[in-house]
PDB file of C-alpha atoms and ligand atoms in Angstrom:
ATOM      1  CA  UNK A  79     146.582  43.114 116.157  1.00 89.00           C
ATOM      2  CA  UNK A  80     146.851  46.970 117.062  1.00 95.00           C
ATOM      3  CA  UNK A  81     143.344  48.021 118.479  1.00 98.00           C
ATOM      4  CA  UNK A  82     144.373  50.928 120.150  1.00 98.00           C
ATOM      5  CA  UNK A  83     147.144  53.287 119.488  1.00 98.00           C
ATOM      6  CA  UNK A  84     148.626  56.516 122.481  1.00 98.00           C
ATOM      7  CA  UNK A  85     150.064  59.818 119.754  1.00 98.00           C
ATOM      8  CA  UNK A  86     152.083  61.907 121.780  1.00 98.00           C
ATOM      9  CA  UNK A  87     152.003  65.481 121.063  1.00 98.00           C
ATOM     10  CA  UNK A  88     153.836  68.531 121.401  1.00 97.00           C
ATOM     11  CA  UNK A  89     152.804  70.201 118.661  1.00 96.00           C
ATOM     12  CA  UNK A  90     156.222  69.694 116.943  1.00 95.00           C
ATOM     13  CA  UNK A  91     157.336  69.342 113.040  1.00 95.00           C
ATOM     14  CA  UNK A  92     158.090  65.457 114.627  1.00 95.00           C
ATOM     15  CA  UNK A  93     154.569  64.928 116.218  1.00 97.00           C
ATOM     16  CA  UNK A  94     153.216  66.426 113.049  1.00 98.00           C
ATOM     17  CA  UNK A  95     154.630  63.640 111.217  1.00 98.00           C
ATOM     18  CA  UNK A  96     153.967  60.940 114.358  1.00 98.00           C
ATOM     19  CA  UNK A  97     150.390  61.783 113.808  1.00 98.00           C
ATOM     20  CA  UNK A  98     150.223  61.491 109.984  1.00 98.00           C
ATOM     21  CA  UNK A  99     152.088  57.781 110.330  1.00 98.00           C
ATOM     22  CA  UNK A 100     149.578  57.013 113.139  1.00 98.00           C
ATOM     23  CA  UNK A 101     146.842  58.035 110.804  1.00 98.00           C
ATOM     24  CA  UNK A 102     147.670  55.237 108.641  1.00 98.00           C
ATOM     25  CA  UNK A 103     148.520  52.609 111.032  1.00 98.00           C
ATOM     26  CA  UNK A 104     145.097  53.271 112.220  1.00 98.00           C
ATOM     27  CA  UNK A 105     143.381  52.982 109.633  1.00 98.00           C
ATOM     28  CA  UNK A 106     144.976  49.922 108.453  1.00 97.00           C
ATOM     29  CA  UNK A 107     143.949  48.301 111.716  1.00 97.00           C
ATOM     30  CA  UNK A 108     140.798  50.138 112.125  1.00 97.00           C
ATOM     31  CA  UNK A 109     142.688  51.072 115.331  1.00 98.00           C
ATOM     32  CA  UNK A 110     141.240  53.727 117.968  1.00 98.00           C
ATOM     33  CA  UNK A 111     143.773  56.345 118.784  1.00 98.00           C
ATOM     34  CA  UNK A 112     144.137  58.429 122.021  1.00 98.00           C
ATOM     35  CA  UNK A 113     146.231  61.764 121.903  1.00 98.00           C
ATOM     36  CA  UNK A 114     148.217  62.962 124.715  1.00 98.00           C
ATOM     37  CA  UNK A 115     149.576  66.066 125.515  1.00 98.00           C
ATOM     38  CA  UNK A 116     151.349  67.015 128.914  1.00 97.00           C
ATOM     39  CA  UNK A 117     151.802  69.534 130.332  1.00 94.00           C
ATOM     40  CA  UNK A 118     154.955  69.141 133.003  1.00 91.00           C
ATOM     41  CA  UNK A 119     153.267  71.920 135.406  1.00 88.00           C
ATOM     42  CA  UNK A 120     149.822  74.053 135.340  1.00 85.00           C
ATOM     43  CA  UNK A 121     151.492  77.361 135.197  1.00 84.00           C
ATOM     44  CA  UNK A 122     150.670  80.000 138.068  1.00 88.00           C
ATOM     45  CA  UNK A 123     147.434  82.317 138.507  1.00 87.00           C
ATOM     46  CA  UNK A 124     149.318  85.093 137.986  1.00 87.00           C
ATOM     47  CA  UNK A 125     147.303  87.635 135.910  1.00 86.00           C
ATOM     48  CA  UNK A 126     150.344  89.726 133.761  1.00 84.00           C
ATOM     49  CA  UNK A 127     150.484  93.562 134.567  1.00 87.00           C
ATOM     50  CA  UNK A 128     149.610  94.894 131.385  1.00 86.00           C
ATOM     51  CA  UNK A 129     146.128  93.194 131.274  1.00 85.00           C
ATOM     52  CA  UNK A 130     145.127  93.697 134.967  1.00 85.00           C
ATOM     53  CA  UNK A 131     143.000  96.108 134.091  1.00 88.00           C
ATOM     54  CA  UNK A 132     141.627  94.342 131.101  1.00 85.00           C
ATOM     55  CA  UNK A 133     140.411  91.110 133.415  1.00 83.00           C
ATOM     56  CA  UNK A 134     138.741  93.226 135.983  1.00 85.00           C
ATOM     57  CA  UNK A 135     136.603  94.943 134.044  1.00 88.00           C
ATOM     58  CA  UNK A 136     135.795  92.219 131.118  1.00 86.00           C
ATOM     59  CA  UNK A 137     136.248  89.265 133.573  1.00 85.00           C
ATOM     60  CA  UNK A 138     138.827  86.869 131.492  1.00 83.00           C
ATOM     61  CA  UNK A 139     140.594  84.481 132.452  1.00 80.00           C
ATOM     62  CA  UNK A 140     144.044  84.857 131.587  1.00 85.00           C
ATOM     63  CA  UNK A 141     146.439  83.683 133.854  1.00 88.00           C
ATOM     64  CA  UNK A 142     149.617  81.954 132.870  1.00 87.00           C
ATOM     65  CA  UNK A 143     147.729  78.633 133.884  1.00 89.00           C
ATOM     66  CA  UNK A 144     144.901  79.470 131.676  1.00 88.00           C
ATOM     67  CA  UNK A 145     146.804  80.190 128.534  1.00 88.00           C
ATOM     68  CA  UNK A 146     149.243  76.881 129.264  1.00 90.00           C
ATOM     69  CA  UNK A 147     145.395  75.082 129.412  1.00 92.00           C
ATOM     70  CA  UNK A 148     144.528  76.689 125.629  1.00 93.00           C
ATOM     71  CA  UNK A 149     148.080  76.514 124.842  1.00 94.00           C
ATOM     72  CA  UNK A 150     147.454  72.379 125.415  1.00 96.00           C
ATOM     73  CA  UNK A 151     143.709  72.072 124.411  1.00 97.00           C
ATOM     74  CA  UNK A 152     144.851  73.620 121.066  1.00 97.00           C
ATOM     75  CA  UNK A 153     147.787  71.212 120.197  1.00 98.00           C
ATOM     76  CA  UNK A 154     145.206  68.057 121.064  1.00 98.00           C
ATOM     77  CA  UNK A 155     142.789  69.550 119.077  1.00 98.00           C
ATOM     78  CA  UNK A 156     145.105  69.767 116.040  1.00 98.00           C
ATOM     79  CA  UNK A 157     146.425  66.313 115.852  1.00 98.00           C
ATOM     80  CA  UNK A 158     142.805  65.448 116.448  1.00 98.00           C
ATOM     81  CA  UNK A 159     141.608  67.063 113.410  1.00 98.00           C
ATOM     82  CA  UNK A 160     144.569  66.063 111.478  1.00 98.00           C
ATOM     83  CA  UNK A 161     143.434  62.141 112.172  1.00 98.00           C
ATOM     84  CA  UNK A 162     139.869  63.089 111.287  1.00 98.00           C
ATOM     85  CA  UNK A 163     141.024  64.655 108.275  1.00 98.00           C
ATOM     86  CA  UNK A 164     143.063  61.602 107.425  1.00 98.00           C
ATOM     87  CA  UNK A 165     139.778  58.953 107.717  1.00 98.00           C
ATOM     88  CA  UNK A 166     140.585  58.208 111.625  1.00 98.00           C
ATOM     89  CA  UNK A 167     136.971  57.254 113.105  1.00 96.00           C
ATOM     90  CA  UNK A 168     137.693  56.320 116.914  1.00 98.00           C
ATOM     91  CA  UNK A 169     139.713  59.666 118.511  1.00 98.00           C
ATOM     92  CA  UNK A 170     140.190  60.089 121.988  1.00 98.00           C
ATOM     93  CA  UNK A 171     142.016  63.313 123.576  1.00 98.00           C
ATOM     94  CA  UNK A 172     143.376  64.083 126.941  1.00 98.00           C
ATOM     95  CA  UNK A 173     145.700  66.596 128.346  1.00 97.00           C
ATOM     96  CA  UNK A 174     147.601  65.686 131.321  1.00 96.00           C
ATOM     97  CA  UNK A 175     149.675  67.177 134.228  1.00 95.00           C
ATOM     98  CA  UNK A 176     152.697  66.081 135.134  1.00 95.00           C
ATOM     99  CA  UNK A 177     156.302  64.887 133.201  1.00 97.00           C
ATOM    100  CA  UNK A 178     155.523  64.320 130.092  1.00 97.00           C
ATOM    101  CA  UNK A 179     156.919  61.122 129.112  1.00 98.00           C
ATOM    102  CA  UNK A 180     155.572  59.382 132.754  1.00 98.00           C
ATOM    103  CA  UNK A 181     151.807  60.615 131.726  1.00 98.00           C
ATOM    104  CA  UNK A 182     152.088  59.613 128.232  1.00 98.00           C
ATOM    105  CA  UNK A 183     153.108  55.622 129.901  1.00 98.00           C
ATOM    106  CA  UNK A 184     150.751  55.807 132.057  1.00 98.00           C
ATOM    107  CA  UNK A 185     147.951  56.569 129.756  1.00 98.00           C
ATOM    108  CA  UNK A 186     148.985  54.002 127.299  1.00 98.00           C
ATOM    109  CA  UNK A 187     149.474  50.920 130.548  1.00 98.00           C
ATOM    110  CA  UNK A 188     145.861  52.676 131.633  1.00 97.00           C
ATOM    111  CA  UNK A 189     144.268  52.418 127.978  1.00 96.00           C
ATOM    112  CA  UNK A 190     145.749  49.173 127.325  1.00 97.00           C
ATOM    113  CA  UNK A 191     147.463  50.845 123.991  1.00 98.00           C
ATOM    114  CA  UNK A 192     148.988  47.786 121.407  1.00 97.00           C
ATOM    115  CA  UNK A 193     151.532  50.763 120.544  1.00 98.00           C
ATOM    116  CA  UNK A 194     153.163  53.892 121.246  1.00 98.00           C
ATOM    117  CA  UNK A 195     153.655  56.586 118.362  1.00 98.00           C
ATOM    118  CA  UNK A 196     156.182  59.456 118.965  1.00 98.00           C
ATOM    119  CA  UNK A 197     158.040  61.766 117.472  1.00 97.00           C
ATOM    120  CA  UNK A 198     162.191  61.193 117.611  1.00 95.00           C
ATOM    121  CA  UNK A 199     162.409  65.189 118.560  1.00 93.00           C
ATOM    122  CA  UNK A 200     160.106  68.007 119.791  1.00 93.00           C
ATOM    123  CA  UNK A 201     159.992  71.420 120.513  1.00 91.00           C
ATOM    124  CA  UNK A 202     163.305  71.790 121.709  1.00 88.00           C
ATOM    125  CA  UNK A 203     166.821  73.184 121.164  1.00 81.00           C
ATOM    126  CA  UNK A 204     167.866  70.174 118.955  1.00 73.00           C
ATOM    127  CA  UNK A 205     171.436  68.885 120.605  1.00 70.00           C
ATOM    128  CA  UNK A 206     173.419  66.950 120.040  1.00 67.00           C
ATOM    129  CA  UNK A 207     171.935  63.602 120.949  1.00 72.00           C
ATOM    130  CA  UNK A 208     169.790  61.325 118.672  1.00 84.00           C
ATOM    131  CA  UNK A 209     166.509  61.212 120.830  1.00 89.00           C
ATOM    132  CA  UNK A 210     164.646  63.799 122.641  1.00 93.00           C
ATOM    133  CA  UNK A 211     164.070  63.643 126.367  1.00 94.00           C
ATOM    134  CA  UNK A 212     160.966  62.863 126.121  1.00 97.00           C
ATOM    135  CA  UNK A 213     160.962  60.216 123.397  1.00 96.00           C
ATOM    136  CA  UNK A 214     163.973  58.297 125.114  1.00 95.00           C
ATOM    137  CA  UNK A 215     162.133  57.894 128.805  1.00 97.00           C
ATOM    138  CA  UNK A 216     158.882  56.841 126.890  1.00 98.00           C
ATOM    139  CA  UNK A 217     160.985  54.497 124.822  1.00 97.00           C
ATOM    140  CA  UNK A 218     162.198  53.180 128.615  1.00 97.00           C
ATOM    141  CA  UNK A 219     159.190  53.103 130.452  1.00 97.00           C
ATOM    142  CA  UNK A 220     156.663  52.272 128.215  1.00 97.00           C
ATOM    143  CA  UNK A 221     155.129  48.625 129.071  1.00 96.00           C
ATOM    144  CA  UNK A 222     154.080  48.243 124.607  1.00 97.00           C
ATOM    145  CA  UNK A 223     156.080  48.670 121.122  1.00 97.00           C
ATOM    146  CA  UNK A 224     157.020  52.169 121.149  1.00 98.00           C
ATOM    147  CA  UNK A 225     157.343  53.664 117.071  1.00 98.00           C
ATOM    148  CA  UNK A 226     159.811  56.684 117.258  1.00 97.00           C
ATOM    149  CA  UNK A 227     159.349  58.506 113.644  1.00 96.00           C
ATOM    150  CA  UNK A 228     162.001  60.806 112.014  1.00 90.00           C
TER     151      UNK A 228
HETATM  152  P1  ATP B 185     164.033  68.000 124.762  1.00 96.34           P
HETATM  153  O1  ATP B 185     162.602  68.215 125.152  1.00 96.34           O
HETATM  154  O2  ATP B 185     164.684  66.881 125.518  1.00 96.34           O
HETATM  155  O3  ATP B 185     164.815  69.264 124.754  1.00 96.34           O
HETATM  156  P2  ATP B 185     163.033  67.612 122.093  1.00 96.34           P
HETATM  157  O4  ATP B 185     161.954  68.608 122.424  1.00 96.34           O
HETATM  158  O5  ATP B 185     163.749  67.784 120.792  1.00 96.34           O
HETATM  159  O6  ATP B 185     164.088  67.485 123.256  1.00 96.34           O
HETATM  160  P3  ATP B 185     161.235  65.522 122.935  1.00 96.34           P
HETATM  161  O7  ATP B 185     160.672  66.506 123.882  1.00 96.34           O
HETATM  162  O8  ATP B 185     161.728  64.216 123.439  1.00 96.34           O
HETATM  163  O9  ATP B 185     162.404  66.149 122.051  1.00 96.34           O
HETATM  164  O10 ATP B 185     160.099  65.251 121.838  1.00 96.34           O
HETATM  165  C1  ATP B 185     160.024  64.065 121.119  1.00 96.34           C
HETATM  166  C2  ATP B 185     158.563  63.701 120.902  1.00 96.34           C
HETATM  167  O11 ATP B 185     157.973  63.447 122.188  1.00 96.34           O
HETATM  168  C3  ATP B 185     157.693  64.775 120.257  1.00 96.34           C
HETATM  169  O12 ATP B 185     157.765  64.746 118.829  1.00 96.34           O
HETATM  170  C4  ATP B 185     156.316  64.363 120.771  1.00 96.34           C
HETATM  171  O13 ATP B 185     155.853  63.251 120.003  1.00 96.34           O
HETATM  172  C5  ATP B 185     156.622  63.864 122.183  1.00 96.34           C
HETATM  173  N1  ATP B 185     156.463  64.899 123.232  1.00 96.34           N
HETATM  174  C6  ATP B 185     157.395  65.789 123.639  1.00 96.34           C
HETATM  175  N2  ATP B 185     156.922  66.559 124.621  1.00 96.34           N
HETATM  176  C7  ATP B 185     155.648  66.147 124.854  1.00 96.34           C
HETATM  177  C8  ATP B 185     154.608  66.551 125.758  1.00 96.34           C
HETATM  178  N3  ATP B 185     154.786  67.536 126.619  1.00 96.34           N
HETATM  179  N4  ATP B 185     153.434  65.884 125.716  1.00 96.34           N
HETATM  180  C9  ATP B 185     153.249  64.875 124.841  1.00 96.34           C
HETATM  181  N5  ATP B 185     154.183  64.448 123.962  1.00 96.34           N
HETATM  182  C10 ATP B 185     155.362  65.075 123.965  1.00 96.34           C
HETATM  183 MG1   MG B 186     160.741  68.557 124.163  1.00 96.34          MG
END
């Protein structure tokens, strides 16, 4: 029985199709799913030349950190409307700090996930290998059934 299921996202052709193929696992199980993002570091507070002037006098936020934050926020919030869209009911979202593919075990061991879903490649350069960085230490570390989709 699959009652809870951890997407991974990058915001990637392959998570796009992760999330669709989690969308129906779910719903065949009338699984909850959580979707992670991580972000490997927060990005500095550094405020770019060119819109110094901007922040001080309209008081924005927009440090390097800040837009990494949106940047993250926005590919969560995608996937998450994708499931919605799709007839998922029970959607949880986090963004995390840290290496990607550690977070994304450790939320599934902490959430007590019945399965993994992932994409086989992300964002980048696409080598040579079979498996992306990412989806190959998740596929190593993580403690339940880990799905890799093409
Ligand atoms: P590499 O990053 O090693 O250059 P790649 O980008 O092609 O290769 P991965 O990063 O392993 O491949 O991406 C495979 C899958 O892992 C993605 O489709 C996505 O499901 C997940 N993933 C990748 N990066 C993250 C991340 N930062 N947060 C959450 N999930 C991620
Ligand atoms: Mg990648």
């Amino acid at each position: 029985m699959i009652k809870r299921i951890v997407l991974a996202v990058d915001g990637s052709e392959h998570a796009s199709k992760a999330t669709a193929l989690t969308a129906e696992i779910a719903n065949k199980f009338g699984a909850a799913v959580t979707v992670v993002h991580a972000m490997p570091k927060a990005g500095s507070g550094r405020v770019p030349d060119e819109l110094a002037q901007f922040v001080e006098l309209e008081h924005v936020q927009v440090t390097e950190a800040n837009i990494m934050r949106q940047v993250g926020d926005e590919i969560v919030r995608r996937a998450e409307a994708a499931l919605r869209q799709a007839g998922v009911g029970k959607i949880a979202t986090t963004v995390e700090l840290g290496d990607p593919a550690t977070k994304i075990a450790e939320v599934a061991r902490t959430s007590a996930a019945d399965l993994i879903v992932i994409g086989r490649r992300g964002l980048g350069r696409v080598g040579g290998s079979l498996l992306g960085s990412v989806s190959l230490k998740v596929n190593h570390l993580a403690e339940c059934p880990c799905l890799t989709v093409k």
